[in-house]
């Protein structure tokens, strides 16, 4: 697991709290954590669990994934996937069967693209350094 960058997380949380116009006590109450504990998180003295981050995100009405990225728990690329899935699942205009089909299609595209990228990387590695450079450079006449 990645180490938590709690200094930046604390600063980010404080800024989000201020933008939401909440006092430290109001956010602590809304998230179900103690006032001193939240203060320690904001000052970078505590490393909150993913569950606590989720409670804070809900109270701040922001994405939990955003806090996970700030805390170093989630990679930025992973966040994009999680958020895409969340948007699909939250869409009230499509039914559950349609949501599942969309998620299956999305996952199949991701797997296909990952396999393509892997094949490209292997081909580049087999070709060796400088291979294919003639294709990229125009020839002078």
mmCIF file of N, CA and C in Angstrom:
data_model
loop_
_atom_site.group_PDB
_atom_site.id
_atom_site.type_symbol
_atom_site.label_atom_id
_atom_site.label_comp_id
_atom_site.label_asym_id
_atom_site.label_seq_id
_atom_site.Cartn_x
_atom_site.Cartn_y
_atom_site.Cartn_z
ATOM 1 N N UNK A 1 0.847 -1.182 0.000
ATOM 2 C CA UNK A 1 0.000 0.000 0.000
ATOM 3 C C UNK A 1 0.886 1.236 0.000
ATOM 4 N N UNK A 2 0.457 2.248 -0.725
ATOM 5 C CA UNK A 2 1.216 3.497 -0.798
ATOM 6 C C UNK A 2 1.191 4.194 0.557
ATOM 7 N N UNK A 3 2.286 4.884 0.846
ATOM 8 C CA UNK A 3 2.305 5.615 2.107
ATOM 9 C C UNK A 3 1.381 6.828 1.999
ATOM 10 N N UNK A 4 0.802 7.194 3.101
ATOM 11 C CA UNK A 4 -0.143 8.301 3.101
ATOM 12 C C UNK A 4 0.608 9.628 3.160
ATOM 13 N N UNK A 5 0.203 10.535 2.325
ATOM 14 C CA UNK A 5 0.769 11.880 2.328
ATOM 15 C C UNK A 5 -0.200 12.748 3.125
ATOM 16 N N UNK A 6 -0.173 12.581 4.450
ATOM 17 C CA UNK A 6 -1.194 13.185 5.289
ATOM 18 C C UNK A 6 -1.096 14.698 5.375
ATOM 19 N N UNK A 7 0.070 15.277 5.134
ATOM 20 C CA UNK A 7 0.186 16.732 5.147
ATOM 21 C C UNK A 7 -0.689 17.360 4.084
ATOM 22 N N UNK A 8 -0.542 16.883 2.849
ATOM 23 C CA UNK A 8 -1.361 17.407 1.757
ATOM 24 C C UNK A 8 -2.830 17.053 1.956
ATOM 25 N N UNK A 9 -3.103 15.885 2.484
ATOM 26 C CA UNK A 9 -4.484 15.487 2.746
ATOM 27 C C UNK A 9 -5.115 16.449 3.742
ATOM 28 N N UNK A 10 -4.414 16.762 4.814
ATOM 29 C CA UNK A 10 -4.941 17.668 5.828
ATOM 30 C C UNK A 10 -5.232 19.049 5.267
ATOM 31 N N UNK A 11 -4.291 19.554 4.473
ATOM 32 C CA UNK A 11 -4.490 20.865 3.848
ATOM 33 C C UNK A 11 -5.693 20.831 2.913
ATOM 34 N N UNK A 12 -5.797 19.745 2.163
ATOM 35 C CA UNK A 12 -6.910 19.610 1.220
ATOM 36 C C UNK A 12 -8.236 19.553 1.973
ATOM 37 N N UNK A 13 -8.279 18.762 3.034
ATOM 38 C CA UNK A 13 -9.506 18.663 3.832
ATOM 39 C C UNK A 13 -9.895 20.016 4.423
ATOM 40 N N UNK A 14 -8.920 20.720 4.970
ATOM 41 C CA UNK A 14 -9.198 22.040 5.548
ATOM 42 C C UNK A 14 -9.789 22.975 4.494
ATOM 43 N N UNK A 15 -9.201 22.964 3.306
ATOM 44 C CA UNK A 15 -9.691 23.831 2.233
ATOM 45 C C UNK A 15 -11.114 23.434 1.823
ATOM 46 N N UNK A 16 -11.383 22.143 1.721
ATOM 47 C CA UNK A 16 -12.726 21.688 1.368
ATOM 48 C C UNK A 16 -13.738 22.081 2.446
ATOM 49 N N UNK A 17 -13.320 21.967 3.697
ATOM 50 C CA UNK A 17 -14.203 22.339 4.811
ATOM 51 C C UNK A 17 -14.517 23.832 4.762
ATOM 52 N N UNK A 18 -13.505 24.640 4.495
ATOM 53 C CA UNK A 18 -13.716 26.089 4.420
ATOM 54 C C UNK A 18 -14.617 26.462 3.244
ATOM 55 N N UNK A 19 -14.416 25.781 2.113
ATOM 56 C CA UNK A 19 -15.270 26.056 0.960
ATOM 57 C C UNK A 19 -16.726 25.677 1.243
ATOM 58 N N UNK A 20 -16.905 24.626 2.044
ATOM 59 C CA UNK A 20 -18.259 24.206 2.420
ATOM 60 C C UNK A 20 -18.819 25.073 3.544
ATOM 61 N N UNK A 21 -18.013 26.010 4.035
ATOM 62 C CA UNK A 21 -18.389 26.923 5.122
ATOM 63 C C UNK A 21 -18.827 26.153 6.365
ATOM 64 N N UNK A 22 -18.001 25.161 6.718
ATOM 65 C CA UNK A 22 -18.253 24.365 7.918
ATOM 66 C C UNK A 22 -17.137 24.606 8.923
ATOM 67 N N UNK A 23 -17.510 24.671 10.184
ATOM 68 C CA UNK A 23 -16.485 24.736 11.227
ATOM 69 C C UNK A 23 -15.912 23.333 11.411
ATOM 70 N N UNK A 24 -14.799 23.279 12.100
ATOM 71 C CA UNK A 24 -14.194 21.981 12.399
ATOM 72 C C UNK A 24 -15.198 21.106 13.149
ATOM 73 N N UNK A 25 -15.871 21.680 14.123
ATOM 74 C CA UNK A 25 -16.847 20.935 14.925
ATOM 75 C C UNK A 25 -18.027 20.456 14.077
ATOM 76 N N UNK A 26 -18.503 21.308 13.165
ATOM 77 C CA UNK A 26 -19.630 20.924 12.311
ATOM 78 C C UNK A 26 -19.268 19.743 11.407
ATOM 79 N N UNK A 27 -18.083 19.793 10.827
ATOM 80 C CA UNK A 27 -17.660 18.693 9.966
ATOM 81 C C UNK A 27 -17.451 17.422 10.778
ATOM 82 N N UNK A 28 -16.831 17.556 11.941
ATOM 83 C CA UNK A 28 -16.607 16.386 12.799
ATOM 84 C C UNK A 28 -17.943 15.734 13.157
ATOM 85 N N UNK A 29 -18.925 16.534 13.536
ATOM 86 C CA UNK A 29 -20.249 16.008 13.870
ATOM 87 C C UNK A 29 -20.898 15.330 12.664
ATOM 88 N N UNK A 30 -20.834 15.989 11.513
ATOM 89 C CA UNK A 30 -21.460 15.448 10.305
ATOM 90 C C UNK A 30 -20.805 14.149 9.852
ATOM 91 N N UNK A 31 -19.499 14.024 10.085
ATOM 92 C CA UNK A 31 -18.769 12.832 9.656
ATOM 93 C C UNK A 31 -18.734 11.755 10.729
ATOM 94 N N UNK A 32 -19.171 12.073 11.926
ATOM 95 C CA UNK A 32 -19.177 11.088 13.001
ATOM 96 C C UNK A 32 -17.808 10.805 13.585
ATOM 97 N N UNK A 33 -16.944 11.832 13.576
ATOM 98 C CA UNK A 33 -15.624 11.689 14.199
ATOM 99 C C UNK A 33 -15.487 12.759 15.272
ATOM 100 N N UNK A 34 -14.515 12.590 16.147
ATOM 101 C CA UNK A 34 -14.340 13.575 17.207
ATOM 102 C C UNK A 34 -13.657 14.828 16.657
ATOM 103 N N UNK A 35 -13.946 15.924 17.298
ATOM 104 C CA UNK A 35 -13.356 17.206 16.927
ATOM 105 C C UNK A 35 -11.821 17.150 17.008
ATOM 106 N N UNK A 36 -11.231 16.643 18.105
ATOM 107 C CA UNK A 36 -9.768 16.579 18.177
ATOM 108 C C UNK A 36 -9.160 15.679 17.089
ATOM 109 N N UNK A 37 -9.837 14.572 16.778
ATOM 110 C CA UNK A 37 -9.322 13.658 15.752
ATOM 111 C C UNK A 37 -9.293 14.350 14.388
ATOM 112 N N UNK A 38 -10.368 15.056 14.036
ATOM 113 C CA UNK A 38 -10.409 15.773 12.763
ATOM 114 C C UNK A 38 -9.331 16.849 12.732
ATOM 115 N N UNK A 39 -9.143 17.541 13.822
ATOM 116 C CA UNK A 39 -8.101 18.563 13.902
ATOM 117 C C UNK A 39 -6.727 17.943 13.643
ATOM 118 N N UNK A 40 -6.477 16.769 14.213
ATOM 119 C CA UNK A 40 -5.191 16.090 14.004
ATOM 120 C C UNK A 40 -5.015 15.661 12.548
ATOM 121 N N UNK A 41 -6.107 15.239 11.910
ATOM 122 C CA UNK A 41 -6.030 14.878 10.491
ATOM 123 C C UNK A 41 -5.658 16.113 9.673
ATOM 124 N N UNK A 42 -6.345 17.213 9.931
ATOM 125 C CA UNK A 42 -6.073 18.440 9.178
ATOM 126 C C UNK A 42 -4.650 18.942 9.381
ATOM 127 N N UNK A 43 -4.085 18.710 10.544
ATOM 128 C CA UNK A 43 -2.721 19.155 10.811
ATOM 129 C C UNK A 43 -1.677 18.134 10.368
ATOM 130 N N UNK A 44 -2.123 17.022 9.785
ATOM 131 C CA UNK A 44 -1.196 16.013 9.277
ATOM 132 C C UNK A 44 -0.615 15.110 10.344
ATOM 133 N N UNK A 45 -1.264 15.054 11.507
ATOM 134 C CA UNK A 45 -0.746 14.241 12.614
ATOM 135 C C UNK A 45 -1.354 12.844 12.652
ATOM 136 N N UNK A 46 -2.455 12.645 11.953
ATOM 137 C CA UNK A 46 -3.144 11.352 11.939
ATOM 138 C C UNK A 46 -3.336 10.873 10.519
ATOM 139 N N UNK A 47 -3.346 9.549 10.361
ATOM 140 C CA UNK A 47 -3.598 8.910 9.074
ATOM 141 C C UNK A 47 -4.968 8.245 9.142
ATOM 142 N N UNK A 48 -5.988 8.883 8.582
ATOM 143 C CA UNK A 48 -7.334 8.312 8.672
ATOM 144 C C UNK A 48 -7.484 7.075 7.789
ATOM 145 N N UNK A 49 -8.362 6.186 8.211
ATOM 146 C CA UNK A 49 -8.661 4.993 7.422
ATOM 147 C C UNK A 49 -9.511 5.383 6.221
ATOM 148 N N UNK A 50 -9.660 4.450 5.302
ATOM 149 C CA UNK A 50 -10.513 4.680 4.134
ATOM 150 C C UNK A 50 -11.952 4.924 4.573
ATOM 151 N N UNK A 51 -12.395 4.244 5.629
ATOM 152 C CA UNK A 51 -13.759 4.434 6.124
ATOM 153 C C UNK A 51 -13.968 5.863 6.635
ATOM 154 N N UNK A 52 -13.007 6.372 7.382
ATOM 155 C CA UNK A 52 -13.106 7.739 7.894
ATOM 156 C C UNK A 52 -13.093 8.731 6.736
ATOM 157 N N UNK A 53 -12.230 8.476 5.747
ATOM 158 C CA UNK A 53 -12.190 9.355 4.578
ATOM 159 C C UNK A 53 -13.531 9.351 3.850
ATOM 160 N N UNK A 54 -14.155 8.194 3.787
ATOM 161 C CA UNK A 54 -15.460 8.107 3.134
ATOM 162 C C UNK A 54 -16.509 8.912 3.905
ATOM 163 N N UNK A 55 -16.474 8.831 5.232
ATOM 164 C CA UNK A 55 -17.406 9.609 6.057
ATOM 165 C C UNK A 55 -17.175 11.106 5.865
ATOM 166 N N UNK A 56 -15.916 11.507 5.822
ATOM 167 C CA UNK A 56 -15.592 12.921 5.619
ATOM 168 C C UNK A 56 -16.054 13.388 4.237
ATOM 169 N N UNK A 57 -15.820 12.563 3.222
ATOM 170 C CA UNK A 57 -16.239 12.917 1.862
ATOM 171 C C UNK A 57 -17.749 13.088 1.791
ATOM 172 N N UNK A 58 -18.465 12.197 2.433
ATOM 173 C CA UNK A 58 -19.929 12.290 2.423
ATOM 174 C C UNK A 58 -20.383 13.581 3.104
ATOM 175 N N UNK A 59 -19.778 13.898 4.224
ATOM 176 C CA UNK A 59 -20.138 15.113 4.957
ATOM 177 C C UNK A 59 -19.795 16.369 4.160
ATOM 178 N N UNK A 60 -18.707 16.312 3.386
ATOM 179 C CA UNK A 60 -18.288 17.451 2.573
ATOM 180 C C UNK A 60 -18.968 17.473 1.204
ATOM 181 N N UNK A 61 -19.670 16.403 0.904
ATOM 182 C CA UNK A 61 -20.341 16.237 -0.399
ATOM 183 C C UNK A 61 -19.347 16.296 -1.550
ATOM 184 N N UNK A 62 -18.249 15.551 -1.365
ATOM 185 C CA UNK A 62 -17.256 15.405 -2.424
ATOM 186 C C UNK A 62 -17.023 13.918 -2.637
ATOM 187 N N UNK A 63 -16.310 13.585 -3.674
ATOM 188 C CA UNK A 63 -16.015 12.192 -4.005
ATOM 189 C C UNK A 63 -15.034 11.594 -2.998
ATOM 190 N N UNK A 64 -15.386 10.423 -2.482
ATOM 191 C CA UNK A 64 -14.461 9.721 -1.580
ATOM 192 C C UNK A 64 -13.171 9.383 -2.317
ATOM 193 N N UNK A 65 -13.280 9.080 -3.603
ATOM 194 C CA UNK A 65 -12.101 8.736 -4.393
ATOM 195 C C UNK A 65 -11.109 9.890 -4.436
ATOM 196 N N UNK A 66 -11.634 11.110 -4.452
ATOM 197 C CA UNK A 66 -10.758 12.285 -4.434
ATOM 198 C C UNK A 66 -9.918 12.304 -3.161
ATOM 199 N N UNK A 67 -10.544 11.994 -2.039
ATOM 200 C CA UNK A 67 -9.795 11.945 -0.778
ATOM 201 C C UNK A 67 -8.825 10.765 -0.769
ATOM 202 N N UNK A 68 -9.224 9.637 -1.352
ATOM 203 C CA UNK A 68 -8.323 8.478 -1.412
ATOM 204 C C UNK A 68 -7.064 8.822 -2.209
ATOM 205 N N UNK A 69 -7.228 9.560 -3.308
ATOM 206 C CA UNK A 69 -6.075 9.975 -4.105
ATOM 207 C C UNK A 69 -5.206 10.930 -3.293
ATOM 208 N N UNK A 70 -5.837 11.899 -2.617
ATOM 209 C CA UNK A 70 -5.088 12.845 -1.783
ATOM 210 C C UNK A 70 -4.299 12.119 -0.701
ATOM 211 N N UNK A 71 -4.884 11.041 -0.160
ATOM 212 C CA UNK A 71 -4.238 10.290 0.921
ATOM 213 C C UNK A 71 -3.216 9.288 0.399
ATOM 214 N N UNK A 72 -3.163 9.104 -0.921
ATOM 215 C CA UNK A 72 -2.215 8.143 -1.483
ATOM 216 C C UNK A 72 -2.726 6.711 -1.452
ATOM 217 N N UNK A 73 -3.989 6.520 -1.121
ATOM 218 C CA UNK A 73 -4.573 5.171 -1.068
ATOM 219 C C UNK A 73 -4.920 4.693 -2.471
ATOM 220 N N UNK A 74 -5.291 5.630 -3.322
ATOM 221 C CA UNK A 74 -5.768 5.307 -4.664
ATOM 222 C C UNK A 74 -4.959 6.075 -5.684
ATOM 223 N N UNK A 75 -4.560 5.396 -6.737
ATOM 224 C CA UNK A 75 -3.844 6.030 -7.832
ATOM 225 C C UNK A 75 -4.827 6.839 -8.673
ATOM 226 N N UNK A 76 -4.369 7.898 -9.272
ATOM 227 C CA UNK A 76 -5.226 8.766 -10.092
ATOM 228 C C UNK A 76 -5.937 7.981 -11.187
ATOM 229 N N UNK A 77 -5.230 7.046 -11.844
ATOM 230 C CA UNK A 77 -5.857 6.253 -12.915
ATOM 231 C C UNK A 77 -6.961 5.382 -12.357
ATOM 232 N N UNK A 78 -6.741 4.804 -11.162
ATOM 233 C CA UNK A 78 -7.769 3.981 -10.533
ATOM 234 C C UNK A 78 -8.996 4.822 -10.217
ATOM 235 N N UNK A 79 -8.779 6.053 -9.801
ATOM 236 C CA UNK A 79 -9.890 6.936 -9.455
ATOM 237 C C UNK A 79 -10.796 7.152 -10.654
ATOM 238 N N UNK A 80 -10.198 7.344 -11.837
ATOM 239 C CA UNK A 80 -11.000 7.551 -13.039
ATOM 240 C C UNK A 80 -11.928 6.373 -13.289
ATOM 241 N N UNK A 81 -11.406 5.168 -13.122
ATOM 242 C CA UNK A 81 -12.225 3.972 -13.325
ATOM 243 C C UNK A 81 -13.341 3.901 -12.289
ATOM 244 N N UNK A 82 -13.002 4.127 -11.032
ATOM 245 C CA UNK A 82 -13.999 4.062 -9.957
ATOM 246 C C UNK A 82 -15.080 5.116 -10.168
ATOM 247 N N UNK A 83 -14.680 6.322 -10.537
ATOM 248 C CA UNK A 83 -15.663 7.379 -10.747
ATOM 249 C C UNK A 83 -16.559 7.090 -11.947
ATOM 250 N N UNK A 84 -15.987 6.525 -13.004
ATOM 251 C CA UNK A 84 -16.798 6.170 -14.166
ATOM 252 C C UNK A 84 -17.851 5.149 -13.774
ATOM 253 N N UNK A 85 -17.453 4.140 -13.028
ATOM 254 C CA UNK A 85 -18.404 3.127 -12.568
ATOM 255 C C UNK A 85 -19.480 3.754 -11.677
ATOM 256 N N UNK A 86 -19.067 4.656 -10.802
ATOM 257 C CA UNK A 86 -20.020 5.294 -9.886
ATOM 258 C C UNK A 86 -21.046 6.122 -10.645
ATOM 259 N N UNK A 87 -20.605 6.819 -11.682
ATOM 260 C CA UNK A 87 -21.520 7.638 -12.477
ATOM 261 C C UNK A 87 -22.538 6.748 -13.186
ATOM 262 N N UNK A 88 -22.068 5.653 -13.747
ATOM 263 C CA UNK A 88 -22.991 4.727 -14.417
ATOM 264 C C UNK A 88 -24.009 4.193 -13.423
ATOM 265 N N UNK A 89 -23.538 3.747 -12.275
ATOM 266 C CA UNK A 89 -24.440 3.160 -11.273
ATOM 267 C C UNK A 89 -25.410 4.173 -10.688
ATOM 268 N N UNK A 90 -25.025 5.437 -10.677
ATOM 269 C CA UNK A 90 -25.884 6.464 -10.074
ATOM 270 C C UNK A 90 -26.891 7.064 -11.056
ATOM 271 N N UNK A 91 -26.765 6.746 -12.327
ATOM 272 C CA UNK A 91 -27.640 7.357 -13.329
ATOM 273 C C UNK A 91 -29.080 6.857 -13.174
ATOM 274 N N UNK A 92 -30.013 7.749 -12.823
ATOM 275 C CA UNK A 92 -31.394 7.328 -12.610
ATOM 276 C C UNK A 92 -32.175 7.098 -13.906
ATOM 277 N N UNK A 93 -31.600 7.502 -15.041
ATOM 278 C CA UNK A 93 -32.331 7.387 -16.299
ATOM 279 C C UNK A 93 -32.207 6.018 -16.969
ATOM 280 N N UNK A 94 -31.362 5.149 -16.410
ATOM 281 C CA UNK A 94 -31.247 3.787 -16.959
ATOM 282 C C UNK A 94 -31.519 2.773 -15.861
ATOM 283 N N UNK A 95 -32.034 1.610 -16.275
ATOM 284 C CA UNK A 95 -32.389 0.592 -15.285
ATOM 285 C C UNK A 95 -31.173 -0.260 -14.905
ATOM 286 N N UNK A 96 -31.349 -1.125 -13.931
ATOM 287 C CA UNK A 96 -30.226 -1.923 -13.401
ATOM 288 C C UNK A 96 -29.613 -2.826 -14.465
ATOM 289 N N UNK A 97 -30.444 -3.443 -15.291
ATOM 290 C CA UNK A 97 -29.917 -4.320 -16.348
ATOM 291 C C UNK A 97 -29.055 -3.512 -17.312
ATOM 292 N N UNK A 98 -29.512 -2.330 -17.697
ATOM 293 C CA UNK A 98 -28.750 -1.476 -18.598
ATOM 294 C C UNK A 98 -27.435 -1.039 -17.963
ATOM 295 N N UNK A 99 -27.461 -0.741 -16.682
ATOM 296 C CA UNK A 99 -26.241 -0.354 -15.973
ATOM 297 C C UNK A 99 -25.226 -1.489 -16.012
ATOM 298 N N UNK A 100 -25.688 -2.712 -15.762
ATOM 299 C CA UNK A 100 -24.777 -3.861 -15.763
ATOM 300 C C UNK A 100 -24.194 -4.106 -17.155
ATOM 301 N N UNK A 101 -25.009 -3.952 -18.190
ATOM 302 C CA UNK A 101 -24.519 -4.111 -19.559
ATOM 303 C C UNK A 101 -23.466 -3.052 -19.870
ATOM 304 N N UNK A 102 -23.741 -1.806 -19.488
ATOM 305 C CA UNK A 102 -22.763 -0.733 -19.705
ATOM 306 C C UNK A 102 -21.448 -1.025 -18.990
ATOM 307 N N UNK A 103 -21.538 -1.486 -17.764
ATOM 308 C CA UNK A 103 -20.326 -1.808 -17.004
ATOM 309 C C UNK A 103 -19.554 -2.951 -17.662
ATOM 310 N N UNK A 104 -20.262 -3.942 -18.196
ATOM 311 C CA UNK A 104 -19.584 -5.050 -18.882
ATOM 312 C C UNK A 104 -18.873 -4.560 -20.140
ATOM 313 N N UNK A 105 -19.533 -3.698 -20.902
ATOM 314 C CA UNK A 105 -18.920 -3.147 -22.108
ATOM 315 C C UNK A 105 -17.697 -2.312 -21.733
ATOM 316 N N UNK A 106 -17.859 -1.473 -20.726
ATOM 317 C CA UNK A 106 -16.756 -0.627 -20.254
ATOM 318 C C UNK A 106 -15.552 -1.490 -19.860
ATOM 319 N N UNK A 107 -15.811 -2.539 -19.090
ATOM 320 C CA UNK A 107 -14.726 -3.422 -18.650
ATOM 321 C C UNK A 107 -14.075 -4.128 -19.833
ATOM 322 N N UNK A 108 -14.871 -4.555 -20.813
ATOM 323 C CA UNK A 108 -14.294 -5.237 -21.981
ATOM 324 C C UNK A 108 -13.391 -4.287 -22.769
ATOM 325 N N UNK A 109 -13.801 -3.017 -22.906
ATOM 326 C CA UNK A 109 -12.950 -2.045 -23.590
ATOM 327 C C UNK A 109 -11.651 -1.830 -22.820
ATOM 328 N N UNK A 110 -11.744 -1.730 -21.498
ATOM 329 C CA UNK A 110 -10.540 -1.523 -20.687
ATOM 330 C C UNK A 110 -9.574 -2.699 -20.843
ATOM 331 N N UNK A 111 -10.108 -3.921 -20.814
ATOM 332 C CA UNK A 111 -9.256 -5.117 -20.980
ATOM 333 C C UNK A 111 -8.628 -5.145 -22.365
ATOM 334 N N UNK A 112 -9.419 -4.856 -23.389
ATOM 335 C CA UNK A 112 -8.914 -4.842 -24.756
ATOM 336 C C UNK A 112 -7.789 -3.823 -24.906
ATOM 337 N N UNK A 113 -7.984 -2.627 -24.364
ATOM 338 C CA UNK A 113 -6.961 -1.591 -24.465
ATOM 339 C C UNK A 113 -5.715 -1.952 -23.676
ATOM 340 N N UNK A 114 -5.887 -2.607 -22.548
ATOM 341 C CA UNK A 114 -4.728 -3.039 -21.755
ATOM 342 C C UNK A 114 -3.933 -4.092 -22.514
ATOM 343 N N UNK A 115 -4.627 -5.028 -23.156
ATOM 344 C CA UNK A 115 -3.943 -6.058 -23.945
ATOM 345 C C UNK A 115 -3.213 -5.433 -25.135
ATOM 346 N N UNK A 116 -3.854 -4.458 -25.802
ATOM 347 C CA UNK A 116 -3.211 -3.764 -26.920
ATOM 348 C C UNK A 116 -1.950 -3.043 -26.461
ATOM 349 N N UNK A 117 -2.052 -2.358 -25.331
ATOM 350 C CA UNK A 117 -0.900 -1.627 -24.803
ATOM 351 C C UNK A 117 0.231 -2.588 -24.438
ATOM 352 N N UNK A 118 -0.140 -3.736 -23.869
ATOM 353 C CA UNK A 118 0.861 -4.742 -23.497
ATOM 354 C C UNK A 118 1.539 -5.300 -24.745
ATOM 355 N N UNK A 119 0.759 -5.592 -25.781
ATOM 356 C CA UNK A 119 1.315 -6.113 -27.027
ATOM 357 C C UNK A 119 2.236 -5.084 -27.676
ATOM 358 N N UNK A 120 1.839 -3.824 -27.657
ATOM 359 C CA UNK A 120 2.673 -2.767 -28.221
ATOM 360 C C UNK A 120 4.001 -2.661 -27.474
ATOM 361 N N UNK A 121 3.937 -2.757 -26.145
ATOM 362 C CA UNK A 121 5.149 -2.669 -25.327
ATOM 363 C C UNK A 121 6.078 -3.842 -25.617
ATOM 364 N N UNK A 122 5.502 -5.044 -25.769
ATOM 365 C CA UNK A 122 6.319 -6.221 -26.084
ATOM 366 C C UNK A 122 6.961 -6.089 -27.462
ATOM 367 N N UNK A 123 6.196 -5.591 -28.437
ATOM 368 C CA UNK A 123 6.729 -5.412 -29.788
ATOM 369 C C UNK A 123 7.863 -4.398 -29.777
ATOM 370 N N UNK A 124 7.695 -3.319 -29.023
ATOM 371 C CA UNK A 124 8.751 -2.314 -28.927
ATOM 372 C C UNK A 124 10.001 -2.895 -28.279
ATOM 373 N N UNK A 125 9.809 -3.714 -27.244
ATOM 374 C CA UNK A 125 10.941 -4.314 -26.537
ATOM 375 C C UNK A 125 11.688 -5.288 -27.438
ATOM 376 N N UNK A 126 10.956 -6.067 -28.241
ATOM 377 C CA UNK A 126 11.583 -7.039 -29.138
ATOM 378 C C UNK A 126 12.324 -6.348 -30.275
ATOM 379 N N UNK A 127 11.806 -5.217 -30.729
ATOM 380 C CA UNK A 127 12.418 -4.505 -31.848
ATOM 381 C C UNK A 127 13.739 -3.864 -31.454
ATOM 382 N N UNK A 128 13.878 -3.538 -30.181
ATOM 383 C CA UNK A 128 15.122 -2.963 -29.707
ATOM 384 C C UNK A 128 15.148 -1.457 -29.851
ATOM 385 N N UNK A 129 16.203 -0.827 -29.311
ATOM 386 C CA UNK A 129 16.296 0.631 -29.352
ATOM 387 C C UNK A 129 16.464 1.136 -30.783
ATOM 388 N N UNK A 130 15.774 2.226 -31.084
ATOM 389 C CA UNK A 130 15.907 2.854 -32.394
ATOM 390 C C UNK A 130 15.081 2.199 -33.477
ATOM 391 N N UNK A 131 14.478 1.066 -33.200
ATOM 392 C CA UNK A 131 13.680 0.385 -34.219
ATOM 393 C C UNK A 131 12.471 1.232 -34.567
ATOM 394 N N UNK A 132 12.169 1.261 -35.829
ATOM 395 C CA UNK A 132 10.996 2.012 -36.279
ATOM 396 C C UNK A 132 11.239 3.501 -36.401
ATOM 397 N N UNK A 133 12.460 3.953 -36.135
ATOM 398 C CA UNK A 133 12.712 5.391 -36.195
ATOM 399 C C UNK A 133 12.624 5.911 -37.624
ATOM 400 N N UNK A 134 12.888 5.060 -38.626
ATOM 401 C CA UNK A 134 12.774 5.486 -40.012
ATOM 402 C C UNK A 134 11.335 5.830 -40.373
ATOM 403 N N UNK A 135 10.388 5.121 -39.762
ATOM 404 C CA UNK A 135 8.978 5.385 -40.052
ATOM 405 C C UNK A 135 8.556 6.744 -39.517
ATOM 406 N N UNK A 136 9.138 7.171 -38.427
ATOM 407 C CA UNK A 136 8.707 8.405 -37.778
ATOM 408 C C UNK A 136 9.341 9.628 -38.435
ATOM 409 N N UNK A 137 10.471 9.448 -39.109
ATOM 410 C CA UNK A 137 11.185 10.592 -39.685
ATOM 411 C C UNK A 137 10.907 10.677 -41.190
ATOM 412 N N UNK A 138 10.573 11.862 -41.662
ATOM 413 C CA UNK A 138 10.386 12.005 -43.127
ATOM 414 C C UNK A 138 11.738 11.917 -43.839
ATOM 415 N N UNK A 139 11.701 11.357 -45.030
ATOM 416 C CA UNK A 139 12.945 11.235 -45.803
ATOM 417 C C UNK A 139 13.130 12.464 -46.682
ATOM 418 N N UNK A 140 14.347 12.962 -46.713
ATOM 419 C CA UNK A 140 14.642 14.120 -47.559
ATOM 420 C C UNK A 140 14.952 13.601 -48.960
ATOM 421 N N UNK A 141 14.525 14.310 -49.974
ATOM 422 C CA UNK A 141 14.805 13.925 -51.363
ATOM 423 C C UNK A 141 15.812 14.841 -51.972
#
